[in-house]
Short mmCIF file of C-alpha atoms in Angstrom, two decimals:
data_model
loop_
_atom_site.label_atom_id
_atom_site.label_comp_id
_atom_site.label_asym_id
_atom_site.label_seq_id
_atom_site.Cartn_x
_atom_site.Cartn_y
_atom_site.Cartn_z
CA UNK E 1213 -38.08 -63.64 15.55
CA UNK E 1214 -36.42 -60.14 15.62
CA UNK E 1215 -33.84 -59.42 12.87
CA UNK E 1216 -30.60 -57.51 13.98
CA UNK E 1217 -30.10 -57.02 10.51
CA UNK E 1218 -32.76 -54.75 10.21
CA UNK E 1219 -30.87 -52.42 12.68
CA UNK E 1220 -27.85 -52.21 10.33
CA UNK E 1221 -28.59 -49.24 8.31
CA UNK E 1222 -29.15 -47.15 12.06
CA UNK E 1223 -26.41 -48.36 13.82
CA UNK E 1224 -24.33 -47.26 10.66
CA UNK E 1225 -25.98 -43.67 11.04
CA UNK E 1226 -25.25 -43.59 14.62
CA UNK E 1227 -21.75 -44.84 13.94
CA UNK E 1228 -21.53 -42.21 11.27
CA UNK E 1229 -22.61 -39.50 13.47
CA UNK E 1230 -20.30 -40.52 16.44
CA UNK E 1231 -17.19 -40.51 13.94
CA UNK E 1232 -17.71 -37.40 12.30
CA UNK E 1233 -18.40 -35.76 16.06
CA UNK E 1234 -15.19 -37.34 17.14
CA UNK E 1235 -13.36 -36.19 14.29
CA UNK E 1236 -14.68 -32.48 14.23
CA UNK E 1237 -13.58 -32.89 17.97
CA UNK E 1238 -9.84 -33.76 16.97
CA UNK E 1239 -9.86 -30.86 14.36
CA UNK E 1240 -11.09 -28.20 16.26
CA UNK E 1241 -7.90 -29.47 18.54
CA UNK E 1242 -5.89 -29.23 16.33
CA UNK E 1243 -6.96 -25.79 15.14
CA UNK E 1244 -6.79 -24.86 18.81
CA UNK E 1245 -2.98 -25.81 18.50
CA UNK E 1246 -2.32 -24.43 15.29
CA UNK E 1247 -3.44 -21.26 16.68
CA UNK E 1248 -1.23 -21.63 19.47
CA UNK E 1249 1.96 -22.47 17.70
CA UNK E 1250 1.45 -19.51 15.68
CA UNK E 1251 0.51 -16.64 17.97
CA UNK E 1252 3.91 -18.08 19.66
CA UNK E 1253 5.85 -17.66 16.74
CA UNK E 1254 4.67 -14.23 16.17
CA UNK E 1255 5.56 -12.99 19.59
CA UNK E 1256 8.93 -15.13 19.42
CA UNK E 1257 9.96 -12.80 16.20
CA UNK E 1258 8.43 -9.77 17.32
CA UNK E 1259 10.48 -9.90 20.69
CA UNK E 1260 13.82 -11.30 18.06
CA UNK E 1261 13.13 -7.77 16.15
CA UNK E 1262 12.75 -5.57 19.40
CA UNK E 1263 15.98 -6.43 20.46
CA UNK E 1264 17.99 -5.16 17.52
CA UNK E 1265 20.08 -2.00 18.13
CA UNK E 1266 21.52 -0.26 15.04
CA UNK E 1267 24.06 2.52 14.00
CA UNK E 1268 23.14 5.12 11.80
CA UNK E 1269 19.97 4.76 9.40
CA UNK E 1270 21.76 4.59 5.38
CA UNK E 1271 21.86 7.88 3.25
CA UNK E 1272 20.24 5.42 0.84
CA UNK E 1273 17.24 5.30 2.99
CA UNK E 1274 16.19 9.20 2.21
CA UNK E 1275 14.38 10.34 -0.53
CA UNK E 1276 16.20 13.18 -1.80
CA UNK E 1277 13.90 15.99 -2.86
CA UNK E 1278 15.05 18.59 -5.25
CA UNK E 1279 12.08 21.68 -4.39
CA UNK E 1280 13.88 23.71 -6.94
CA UNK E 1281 12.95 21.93 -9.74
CA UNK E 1282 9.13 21.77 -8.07
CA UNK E 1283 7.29 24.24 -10.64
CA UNK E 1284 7.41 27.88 -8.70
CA UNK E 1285 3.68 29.80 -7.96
CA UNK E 1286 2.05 31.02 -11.32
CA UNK E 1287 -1.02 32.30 -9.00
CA UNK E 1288 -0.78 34.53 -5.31
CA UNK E 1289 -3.76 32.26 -3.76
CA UNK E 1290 -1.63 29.56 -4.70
CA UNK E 1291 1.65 30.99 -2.99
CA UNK E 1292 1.24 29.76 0.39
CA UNK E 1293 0.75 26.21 -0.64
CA UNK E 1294 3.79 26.24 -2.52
CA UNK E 1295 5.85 27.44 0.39
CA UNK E 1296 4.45 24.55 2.36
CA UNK E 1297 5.49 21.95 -0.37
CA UNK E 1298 9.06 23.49 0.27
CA UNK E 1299 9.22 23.99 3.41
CA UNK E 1300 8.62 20.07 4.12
CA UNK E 1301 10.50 19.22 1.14
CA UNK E 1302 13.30 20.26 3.03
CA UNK E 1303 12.62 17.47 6.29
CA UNK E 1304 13.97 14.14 5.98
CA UNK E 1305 11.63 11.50 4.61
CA UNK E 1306 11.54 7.61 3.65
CA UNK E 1307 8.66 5.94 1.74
CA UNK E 1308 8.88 2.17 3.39
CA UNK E 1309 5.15 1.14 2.72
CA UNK E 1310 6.05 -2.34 1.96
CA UNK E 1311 7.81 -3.20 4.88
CA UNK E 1312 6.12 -3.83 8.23
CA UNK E 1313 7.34 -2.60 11.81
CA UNK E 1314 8.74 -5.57 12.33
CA UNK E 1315 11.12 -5.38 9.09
CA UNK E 1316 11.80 -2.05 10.16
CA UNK E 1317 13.40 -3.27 13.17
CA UNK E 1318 15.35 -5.95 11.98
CA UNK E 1319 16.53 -3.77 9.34
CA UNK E 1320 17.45 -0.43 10.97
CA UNK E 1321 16.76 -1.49 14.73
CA UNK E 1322 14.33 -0.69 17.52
CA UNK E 1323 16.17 2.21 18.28
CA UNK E 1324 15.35 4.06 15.15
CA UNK E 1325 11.57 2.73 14.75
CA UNK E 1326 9.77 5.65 15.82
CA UNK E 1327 12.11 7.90 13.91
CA UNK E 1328 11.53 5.91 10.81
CA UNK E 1329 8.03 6.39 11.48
CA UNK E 1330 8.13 10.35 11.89
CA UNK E 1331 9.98 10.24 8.52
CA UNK E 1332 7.51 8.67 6.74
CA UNK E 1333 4.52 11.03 8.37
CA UNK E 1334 6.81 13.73 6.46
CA UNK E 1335 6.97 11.99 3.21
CA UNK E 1336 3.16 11.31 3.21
CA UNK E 1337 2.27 15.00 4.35
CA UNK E 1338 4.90 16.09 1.49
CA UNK E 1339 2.90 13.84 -1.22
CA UNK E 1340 -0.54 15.34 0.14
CA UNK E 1341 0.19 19.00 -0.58
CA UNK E 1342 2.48 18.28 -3.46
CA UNK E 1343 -0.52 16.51 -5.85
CA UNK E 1344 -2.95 19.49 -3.72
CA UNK E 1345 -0.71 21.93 -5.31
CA UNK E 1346 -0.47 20.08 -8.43
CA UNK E 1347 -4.08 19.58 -8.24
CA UNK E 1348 -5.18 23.14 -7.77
CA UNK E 1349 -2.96 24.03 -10.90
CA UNK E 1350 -4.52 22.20 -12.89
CA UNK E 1351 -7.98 23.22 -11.63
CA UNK E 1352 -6.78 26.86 -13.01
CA UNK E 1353 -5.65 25.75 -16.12
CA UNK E 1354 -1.96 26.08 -15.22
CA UNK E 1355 -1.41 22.82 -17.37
CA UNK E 1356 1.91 22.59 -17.92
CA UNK E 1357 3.25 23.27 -14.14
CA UNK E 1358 0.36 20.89 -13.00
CA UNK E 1359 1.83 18.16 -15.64
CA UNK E 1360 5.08 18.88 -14.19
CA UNK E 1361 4.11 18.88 -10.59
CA UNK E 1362 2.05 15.25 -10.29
CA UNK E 1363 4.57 13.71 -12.16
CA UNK E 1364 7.10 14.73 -9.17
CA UNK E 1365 4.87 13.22 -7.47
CA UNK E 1366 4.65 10.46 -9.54
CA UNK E 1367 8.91 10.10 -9.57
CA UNK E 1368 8.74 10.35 -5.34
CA UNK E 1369 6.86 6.71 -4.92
CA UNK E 1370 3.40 7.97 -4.90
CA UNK E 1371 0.52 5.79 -5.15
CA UNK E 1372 -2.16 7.50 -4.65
CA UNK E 1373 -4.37 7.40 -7.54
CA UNK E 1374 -5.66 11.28 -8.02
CA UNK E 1375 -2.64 12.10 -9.97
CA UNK E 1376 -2.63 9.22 -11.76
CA UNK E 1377 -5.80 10.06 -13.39
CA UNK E 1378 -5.33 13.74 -13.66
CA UNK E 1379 -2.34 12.43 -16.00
CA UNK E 1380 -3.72 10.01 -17.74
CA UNK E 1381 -6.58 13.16 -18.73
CA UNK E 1382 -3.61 15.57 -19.57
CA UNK E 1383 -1.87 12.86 -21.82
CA UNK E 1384 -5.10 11.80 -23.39
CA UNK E 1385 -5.93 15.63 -24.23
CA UNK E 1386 -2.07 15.54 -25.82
CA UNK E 1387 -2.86 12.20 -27.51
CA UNK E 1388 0.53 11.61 -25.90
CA UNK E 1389 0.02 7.81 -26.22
CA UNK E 1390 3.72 6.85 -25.02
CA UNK E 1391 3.12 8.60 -21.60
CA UNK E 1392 -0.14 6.60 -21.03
CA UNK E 1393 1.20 3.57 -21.79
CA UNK E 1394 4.12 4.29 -19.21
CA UNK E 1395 1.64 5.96 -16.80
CA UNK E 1396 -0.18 2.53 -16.87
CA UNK E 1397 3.16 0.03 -16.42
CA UNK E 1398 3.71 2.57 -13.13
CA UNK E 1399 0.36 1.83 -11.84
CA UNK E 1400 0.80 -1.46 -12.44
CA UNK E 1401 3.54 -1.52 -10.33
CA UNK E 1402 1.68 0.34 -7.46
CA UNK E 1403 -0.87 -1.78 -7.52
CA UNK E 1404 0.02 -3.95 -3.93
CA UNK E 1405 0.34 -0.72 -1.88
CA UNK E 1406 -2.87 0.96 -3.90
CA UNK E 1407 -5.50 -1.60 -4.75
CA UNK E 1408 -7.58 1.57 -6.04
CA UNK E 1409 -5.04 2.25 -9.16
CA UNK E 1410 -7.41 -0.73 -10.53
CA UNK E 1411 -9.75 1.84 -11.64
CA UNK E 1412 -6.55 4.25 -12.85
CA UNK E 1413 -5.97 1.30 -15.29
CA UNK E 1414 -9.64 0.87 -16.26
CA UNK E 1415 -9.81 4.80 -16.93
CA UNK E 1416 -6.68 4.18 -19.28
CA UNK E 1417 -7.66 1.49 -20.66
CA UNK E 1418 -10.30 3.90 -22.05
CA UNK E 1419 -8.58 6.62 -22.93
CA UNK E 1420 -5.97 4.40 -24.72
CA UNK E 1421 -9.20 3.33 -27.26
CA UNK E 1422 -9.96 7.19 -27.95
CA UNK E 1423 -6.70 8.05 -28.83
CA UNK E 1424 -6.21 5.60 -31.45
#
């Protein structure tokens, strides 16, 4: 006599299967859905943002840059770069890495978006040649305007991590242990906008155990 009990353990597999199939089904659904909802929500806020008109952008919003106290030309090759670093010193600028387009719309409105942008293309071609000229300094031994120079850099929001380690050399040479140690809490702080300052803190880190 046949035994349905010795079908058990395979209509429990095939029951098994079926359920997980039908539940992978729902959740892929679901997903689908999810996806949905939030691709609308994007577009929903992204059109909320586009529609915002503003007055005039906030003083508060420029980076003020004093050129005159940007150490003068020691060297002639080195003259025409200098005259560049003033020459867009002079152009307004804003440094808004953390926000996105979209914050920059509902902030200051759609209106003044692309001239936000241009603003920042001038404070990021100003920090280029600025730690170039600083750089170059320092590659002639002009220490002490170079020092001076990538730490302007340093006070105008840069993150870029050249003149961070340039610094942390000059400070190590100086055994200047107080400026490392605040050259490392800056980094620190750079850190979201410049995920490469990691190796900035590693290098002080280093030079931090040869200067004790």
């Amino acid at each position: 006599m046949f035994k349905w009990q010795s079908l058990y353990p395979l209509l429990l597999l095939v029951l098994g299967i079926i359920t997980y199939f039908i539940t992978l089904r729902y959740k892929i659904r679901t997903s689908s859905r999810s996806k949905e909802e939030i691709l609308e929500e994007f577009f929903e806020k992204e059109l909320e943002a586009s529609q915002v008109v503003r007055g005039t952008l906030p003083q508060e919003l420029f980076i003020p840059i004093n050129t005159e106290a940007i150490p003068a030309s020691p060297d002639v090759e080195l003259e025409s770069l200098y005259q560049k670093v003033l020459t867009i010193g002079k152009l307004p600028m804003v440094n808004l890495k953390e926000k996105s387009n979209r914050d920059l719309k509902k902030l200051y409105g759609i209106n003044h978006l692309d001239t936000l942008i241009t603003y920042e293309k001038n404070y990021d071609t100003f920090i280029d040649i600025l730690i170039k000229y600083g750089t170059i300094l320092n590659e002639k031994n002009y220490t002490e305007a170079a020092q001076l120079t990538l730490e302007y850099a340093l006070d105008y929001g840069c993150d870029r991590s050249r003149p961070y380690f340039i610094l942390a050399e000059l400070y190590s040479k100086q055994k200047n242990t107080t400026r490392l140690t605040r050259l490392k809490v800056l980094a620190q702080t750079k850190l979201l906008t410049s995920p490469y300052l990691s190796k900035v803190l590693h290098h002080i880190d280093e030079l931090q155990e040869t200067c004790k």
